[in-house]
JSON list of C-alpha atoms in Angstrom, two decimals:
[
{"chain": "A", "resi": 30, "resn": "MET", "atom": "CA", "xyz": [71.41, 108.67, 111.87]},
{"chain": "A", "resi": 31, "resn": "ALA", "atom": "CA", "xyz": [73.80, 110.31, 109.41]},
{"chain": "A", "resi": 32, "resn": "GLN", "atom": "CA", "xyz": [72.55, 111.57, 106.08]},
{"chain": "A", "resi": 33, "resn": "ALA", "atom": "CA", "xyz": [73.58, 109.23, 103.21]},
{"chain": "A", "resi": 34, "resn": "TYR", "atom": "CA", "xyz": [75.61, 110.61, 100.32]},
{"chain": "A", "resi": 35, "resn": "LYS", "atom": "CA", "xyz": [77.29, 109.27, 97.20]},
{"chain": "A", "resi": 36, "resn": "PHE", "atom": "CA", "xyz": [80.69, 107.60, 97.44]},
{"chain": "A", "resi": 37, "resn": "ASP", "atom": "CA", "xyz": [82.78, 106.19, 94.62]},
{"chain": "A", "resi": 38, "resn": "LEU", "atom": "CA", "xyz": [86.00, 104.28, 95.06]},
{"chain": "A", "resi": 39, "resn": "VAL", "atom": "CA", "xyz": [87.87, 103.80, 91.74]},
{"chain": "A", "resi": 40, "resn": "SER", "atom": "CA", "xyz": [91.19, 102.21, 90.97]},
{"chain": "A", "resi": 41, "resn": "PRO", "atom": "CA", "xyz": [92.84, 101.87, 87.49]},
{"chain": "A", "resi": 42, "resn": "GLU", "atom": "CA", "xyz": [91.73, 98.21, 87.50]},
{"chain": "A", "resi": 43, "resn": "ARG", "atom": "CA", "xyz": [88.11, 98.65, 88.44]},
{"chain": "A", "resi": 44, "resn": "LEU", "atom": "CA", "xyz": [85.27, 100.43, 90.21]},
{"chain": "A", "resi": 45, "resn": "LEU", "atom": "CA", "xyz": [85.37, 99.00, 93.72]},
{"chain": "A", "resi": 46, "resn": "LEU", "atom": "CA", "xyz": [82.40, 100.76, 95.19]},
{"chain": "A", "resi": 47, "resn": "SER", "atom": "CA", "xyz": [79.69, 103.20, 94.04]},
{"chain": "A", "resi": 48, "resn": "GLU", "atom": "CA", "xyz": [76.97, 103.53, 96.68]},
{"chain": "A", "resi": 49, "resn": "GLN", "atom": "CA", "xyz": [75.17, 105.74, 99.20]},
{"chain": "A", "resi": 50, "resn": "VAL", "atom": "CA", "xyz": [77.14, 105.73, 102.45]},
{"chain": "A", "resi": 51, "resn": "ASP", "atom": "CA", "xyz": [76.91, 107.35, 105.87]},
{"chain": "A", "resi": 52, "resn": "ALA", "atom": "CA", "xyz": [80.61, 108.23, 106.22]},
{"chain": "A", "resi": 53, "resn": "VAL", "atom": "CA", "xyz": [84.06, 107.46, 104.87]},
{"chain": "A", "resi": 54, "resn": "VAL", "atom": "CA", "xyz": [87.38, 107.63, 106.75]},
{"chain": "A", "resi": 55, "resn": "ILE", "atom": "CA", "xyz": [90.13, 108.54, 104.44]},
{"chain": "A", "resi": 56, "resn": "PRO", "atom": "CA", "xyz": [94.00, 108.26, 104.85]},
{"chain": "A", "resi": 57, "resn": "ALA", "atom": "CA", "xyz": [94.65, 111.78, 103.68]},
{"chain": "A", "resi": 58, "resn": "SER", "atom": "CA", "xyz": [98.24, 112.96, 103.33]},
{"chain": "A", "resi": 59, "resn": "ASP", "atom": "CA", "xyz": [97.86, 115.20, 106.38]},
{"chain": "A", "resi": 60, "resn": "GLY", "atom": "CA", "xyz": [96.13, 112.54, 108.44]},
{"chain": "A", "resi": 61, "resn": "GLU", "atom": "CA", "xyz": [92.86, 110.63, 108.60]},
{"chain": "A", "resi": 62, "resn": "MET", "atom": "CA", "xyz": [89.75, 112.58, 107.86]},
{"chain": "A", "resi": 63, "resn": "THR", "atom": "CA", "xyz": [86.13, 111.55, 108.17]},
{"chain": "A", "resi": 64, "resn": "VAL", "atom": "CA", "xyz": [83.85, 112.66, 105.29]},
{"chain": "A", "resi": 65, "resn": "MET", "atom": "CA", "xyz": [80.10, 112.88, 105.66]},
{"chain": "A", "resi": 66, "resn": "ALA", "atom": "CA", "xyz": [77.22, 114.54, 103.84]},
{"chain": "A", "resi": 67, "resn": "MET", "atom": "CA", "xyz": [77.45, 118.35, 103.67]},
{"chain": "A", "resi": 68, "resn": "HIS", "atom": "CA", "xyz": [81.27, 118.22, 104.06]},
{"chain": "A", "resi": 69, "resn": "ALA", "atom": "CA", "xyz": [83.07, 121.38, 102.86]},
{"chain": "A", "resi": 70, "resn": "PRO", "atom": "CA", "xyz": [84.47, 121.06, 99.37]},
{"chain": "A", "resi": 71, "resn": "ALA", "atom": "CA", "xyz": [88.00, 119.80, 99.45]},
{"chain": "A", "resi": 72, "resn": "MET", "atom": "CA", "xyz": [90.57, 117.87, 97.47]},
{"chain": "A", "resi": 73, "resn": "THR", "atom": "CA", "xyz": [93.31, 115.93, 99.13]},
{"chain": "A", "resi": 74, "resn": "THR", "atom": "CA", "xyz": [96.03, 113.48, 98.23]},
{"chain": "A", "resi": 75, "resn": "LEU", "atom": "CA", "xyz": [96.03, 110.02, 99.78]},
{"chain": "A", "resi": 76, "resn": "ARG", "atom": "CA", "xyz": [98.84, 108.19, 101.54]},
{"chain": "A", "resi": 77, "resn": "PRO", "atom": "CA", "xyz": [98.87, 104.37, 101.67]},
{"chain": "A", "resi": 78, "resn": "GLY", "atom": "CA", "xyz": [96.43, 103.19, 104.23]},
{"chain": "A", "resi": 79, "resn": "VAL", "atom": "CA", "xyz": [92.97, 101.97, 104.97]},
{"chain": "A", "resi": 80, "resn": "VAL", "atom": "CA", "xyz": [89.66, 103.54, 103.79]},
{"chain": "A", "resi": 81, "resn": "THR", "atom": "CA", "xyz": [86.79, 102.75, 106.02]},
{"chain": "A", "resi": 82, "resn": "VAL", "atom": "CA", "xyz": [83.35, 102.96, 104.49]},
{"chain": "A", "resi": 83, "resn": "ILE", "atom": "CA", "xyz": [80.39, 103.09, 106.91]},
{"chain": "A", "resi": 84, "resn": "ARG", "atom": "CA", "xyz": [76.89, 102.12, 105.70]},
{"chain": "A", "resi": 85, "resn": "GLN", "atom": "CA", "xyz": [73.94, 101.65, 108.09]},
{"chain": "A", "resi": 86, "resn": "GLY", "atom": "CA", "xyz": [76.21, 100.94, 111.00]},
{"chain": "A", "resi": 87, "resn": "ASN", "atom": "CA", "xyz": [78.45, 98.40, 109.16]},
{"chain": "A", "resi": 88, "resn": "ALA", "atom": "CA", "xyz": [82.01, 99.12, 108.11]},
{"chain": "A", "resi": 89, "resn": "GLU", "atom": "CA", "xyz": [83.86, 97.86, 105.08]},
{"chain": "A", "resi": 90, "resn": "ARG", "atom": "CA", "xyz": [87.58, 98.41, 104.70]},
{"chain": "A", "resi": 91, "resn": "PHE", "atom": "CA", "xyz": [89.80, 98.90, 101.59]},
{"chain": "A", "resi": 92, "resn": "VAL", "atom": "CA", "xyz": [93.62, 99.17, 101.42]},
{"chain": "A", "resi": 93, "resn": "VAL", "atom": "CA", "xyz": [94.58, 102.01, 99.11]},
{"chain": "A", "resi": 94, "resn": "PHE", "atom": "CA", "xyz": [98.04, 103.16, 97.77]},
{"chain": "A", "resi": 95, "resn": "GLY", "atom": "CA", "xyz": [98.08, 106.79, 96.84]},
{"chain": "A", "resi": 96, "resn": "GLY", "atom": "CA", "xyz": [95.71, 108.80, 94.76]},
{"chain": "A", "resi": 97, "resn": "PHE", "atom": "CA", "xyz": [93.38, 111.59, 95.62]},
{"chain": "A", "resi": 98, "resn": "ALA", "atom": "CA", "xyz": [89.91, 112.31, 96.93]},
{"chain": "A", "resi": 99, "resn": "ASP", "atom": "CA", "xyz": [87.49, 114.95, 95.56]},
{"chain": "A", "resi": 100, "resn": "ILE", "atom": "CA", "xyz": [84.98, 115.94, 98.21]},
{"chain": "A", "resi": 101, "resn": "THR", "atom": "CA", "xyz": [81.81, 117.99, 97.75]},
{"chain": "A", "resi": 102, "resn": "PRO", "atom": "CA", "xyz": [78.91, 118.43, 100.07]},
{"chain": "A", "resi": 103, "resn": "GLU", "atom": "CA", "xyz": [76.88, 115.88, 98.03]},
{"chain": "A", "resi": 104, "resn": "ALA", "atom": "CA", "xyz": [79.60, 113.29, 97.16]},
{"chain": "A", "resi": 105, "resn": "CYS", "atom": "CA", "xyz": [83.06, 111.96, 97.59]},
{"chain": "A", "resi": 106, "resn": "THR", "atom": "CA", "xyz": [85.11, 110.34, 94.83]},
{"chain": "A", "resi": 107, "resn": "LEU", "atom": "CA", "xyz": [88.28, 108.57, 95.73]},
{"chain": "A", "resi": 108, "resn": "LEU", "atom": "CA", "xyz": [90.66, 107.84, 92.87]},
{"chain": "A", "resi": 109, "resn": "ALA", "atom": "CA", "xyz": [93.28, 105.36, 94.16]},
{"chain": "A", "resi": 110, "resn": "GLU", "atom": "CA", "xyz": [96.51, 104.39, 92.43]},
{"chain": "A", "resi": 111, "resn": "SER", "atom": "CA", "xyz": [95.77, 100.91, 93.69]},
{"chain": "A", "resi": 112, "resn": "ALA", "atom": "CA", "xyz": [93.02, 99.52, 95.97]},
{"chain": "A", "resi": 113, "resn": "VAL", "atom": "CA", "xyz": [91.78, 96.16, 97.35]},
{"chain": "A", "resi": 114, "resn": "ARG", "atom": "CA", "xyz": [89.05, 95.10, 99.74]},
{"chain": "A", "resi": 115, "resn": "VAL", "atom": "CA", "xyz": [90.57, 93.92, 103.09]},
{"chain": "A", "resi": 116, "resn": "ALA", "atom": "CA", "xyz": [88.18, 90.99, 102.94]},
{"chain": "A", "resi": 117, "resn": "GLU", "atom": "CA", "xyz": [89.83, 89.78, 99.73]},
{"chain": "A", "resi": 118, "resn": "LEU", "atom": "CA", "xyz": [93.36, 89.63, 101.24]},
{"chain": "A", "resi": 119, "resn": "ASP", "atom": "CA", "xyz": [94.90, 86.20, 101.83]},
{"chain": "A", "resi": 120, "resn": "LYS", "atom": "CA", "xyz": [97.06, 86.24, 104.98]},
{"chain": "A", "resi": 121, "resn": "ALA", "atom": "CA", "xyz": [99.35, 83.39, 104.08]},
{"chain": "A", "resi": 122, "resn": "GLU", "atom": "CA", "xyz": [99.85, 84.71, 100.48]},
{"chain": "A", "resi": 123, "resn": "LEU", "atom": "CA", "xyz": [100.56, 88.15, 101.83]},
{"chain": "A", "resi": 124, "resn": "GLU", "atom": "CA", "xyz": [103.19, 86.82, 104.26]},
{"chain": "A", "resi": 125, "resn": "ARG", "atom": "CA", "xyz": [104.91, 85.00, 101.39]},
{"chain": "A", "resi": 126, "resn": "SER", "atom": "CA", "xyz": [104.86, 88.21, 99.35]},
{"chain": "A", "resi": 127, "resn": "ILE", "atom": "CA", "xyz": [106.36, 90.18, 102.22]},
{"chain": "A", "resi": 128, "resn": "GLN", "atom": "CA", "xyz": [109.21, 87.67, 102.70]},
{"chain": "A", "resi": 129, "resn": "ASN", "atom": "CA", "xyz": [109.90, 87.73, 98.97]},
{"chain": "A", "resi": 130, "resn": "ALA", "atom": "CA", "xyz": [109.87, 91.54, 98.94]},
{"chain": "A", "resi": 131, "resn": "ARG", "atom": "CA", "xyz": [112.33, 91.68, 101.87]},
{"chain": "A", "resi": 132, "resn": "GLU", "atom": "CA", "xyz": [114.65, 89.40, 99.96]},
{"chain": "A", "resi": 133, "resn": "ASP", "atom": "CA", "xyz": [114.34, 91.66, 96.89]},
{"chain": "A", "resi": 134, "resn": "VAL", "atom": "CA", "xyz": [115.27, 94.69, 98.93]},
{"chain": "A", "resi": 135, "resn": "ARG", "atom": "CA", "xyz": [118.27, 92.91, 100.43]},
{"chain": "A", "resi": 136, "resn": "ASP", "atom": "CA", "xyz": [119.50, 91.47, 97.06]},
{"chain": "A", "resi": 137, "resn": "ALA", "atom": "CA", "xyz": [119.01, 94.70, 95.07]},
{"chain": "A", "resi": 138, "resn": "LYS", "atom": "CA", "xyz": [122.02, 95.57, 93.03]},
{"chain": "A", "resi": 139, "resn": "ASP", "atom": "CA", "xyz": [121.40, 99.31, 92.67]},
{"chain": "A", "resi": 140, "resn": "ASP", "atom": "CA", "xyz": [119.56, 102.17, 94.39]},
{"chain": "A", "resi": 141, "resn": "ALA", "atom": "CA", "xyz": [116.77, 102.31, 91.79]},
{"chain": "A", "resi": 142, "resn": "THR", "atom": "CA", "xyz": [115.97, 98.61, 92.13]},
{"chain": "A", "resi": 143, "resn": "ARG", "atom": "CA", "xyz": [116.25, 98.81, 95.86]},
{"chain": "A", "resi": 144, "resn": "ALA", "atom": "CA", "xyz": [113.87, 101.78, 96.07]},
{"chain": "A", "resi": 145, "resn": "LYS", "atom": "CA", "xyz": [111.24, 99.99, 93.89]},
{"chain": "A", "resi": 146, "resn": "ALA", "atom": "CA", "xyz": [111.49, 96.83, 96.00]},
{"chain": "A", "resi": 147, "resn": "GLN", "atom": "CA", "xyz": [111.18, 98.90, 99.17]},
{"chain": "A", "resi": 148, "resn": "GLU", "atom": "CA", "xyz": [108.09, 100.62, 97.84]},
{"chain": "A", "resi": 149, "resn": "TYR", "atom": "CA", "xyz": [106.46, 97.25, 97.09]},
{"chain": "A", "resi": 150, "resn": "LEU", "atom": "CA", "xyz": [107.49, 95.94, 100.56]},
{"chain": "A", "resi": 151, "resn": "ASP", "atom": "CA", "xyz": [105.89, 99.01, 102.15]},
{"chain": "A", "resi": 152, "resn": "HIS", "atom": "CA", "xyz": [102.64, 98.36, 100.25]},
{"chain": "A", "resi": 153, "resn": "MET", "atom": "CA", "xyz": [102.56, 94.72, 101.39]},
{"chain": "A", "resi": 154, "resn": "VAL", "atom": "CA", "xyz": [103.22, 95.69, 105.01]},
{"chain": "A", "resi": 155, "resn": "THR", "atom": "CA", "xyz": [100.37, 98.25, 104.80]},
{"chain": "A", "resi": 156, "resn": "MET", "atom": "CA", "xyz": [98.02, 95.52, 103.60]},
{"chain": "A", "resi": 157, "resn": "GLN", "atom": "CA", "xyz": [99.19, 93.13, 106.38]},
{"chain": "A", "resi": 158, "resn": "ALA", "atom": "CA", "xyz": [98.48, 95.89, 109.00]},
{"chain": "A", "resi": 159, "resn": "ALA", "atom": "CA", "xyz": [94.97, 96.15, 107.61]},
{"chain": "A", "resi": 160, "resn": "LEU", "atom": "CA", "xyz": [94.34, 92.49, 108.51]}
]
């Protein structure tokens, strides 16, 4: 059994998780990385993706959009630009949001508006893939 260690997942809106965990899989900018107790100190940026938290053999998933992770041998703190529990996602609502976002990208009048709409669409698609 893996040694438990402290993990905090924080977004600007709220503290999503602060618990002892066995392992965390993080969507680091250079690829997924698994963090466990006694991990070498590191700091990494995050790409949009899924964080998987493993506790006592059970996994809980969160969708994150950017941010960074501070890793020490005793703890891991993940500060996400935005984060949501996968279990809280509503599939039908998400599909409507994706359709609306696609229309916003198509109807954008300038490059800045189109880029912002595309970024939002990319986030929605990432959440949909997590389901």
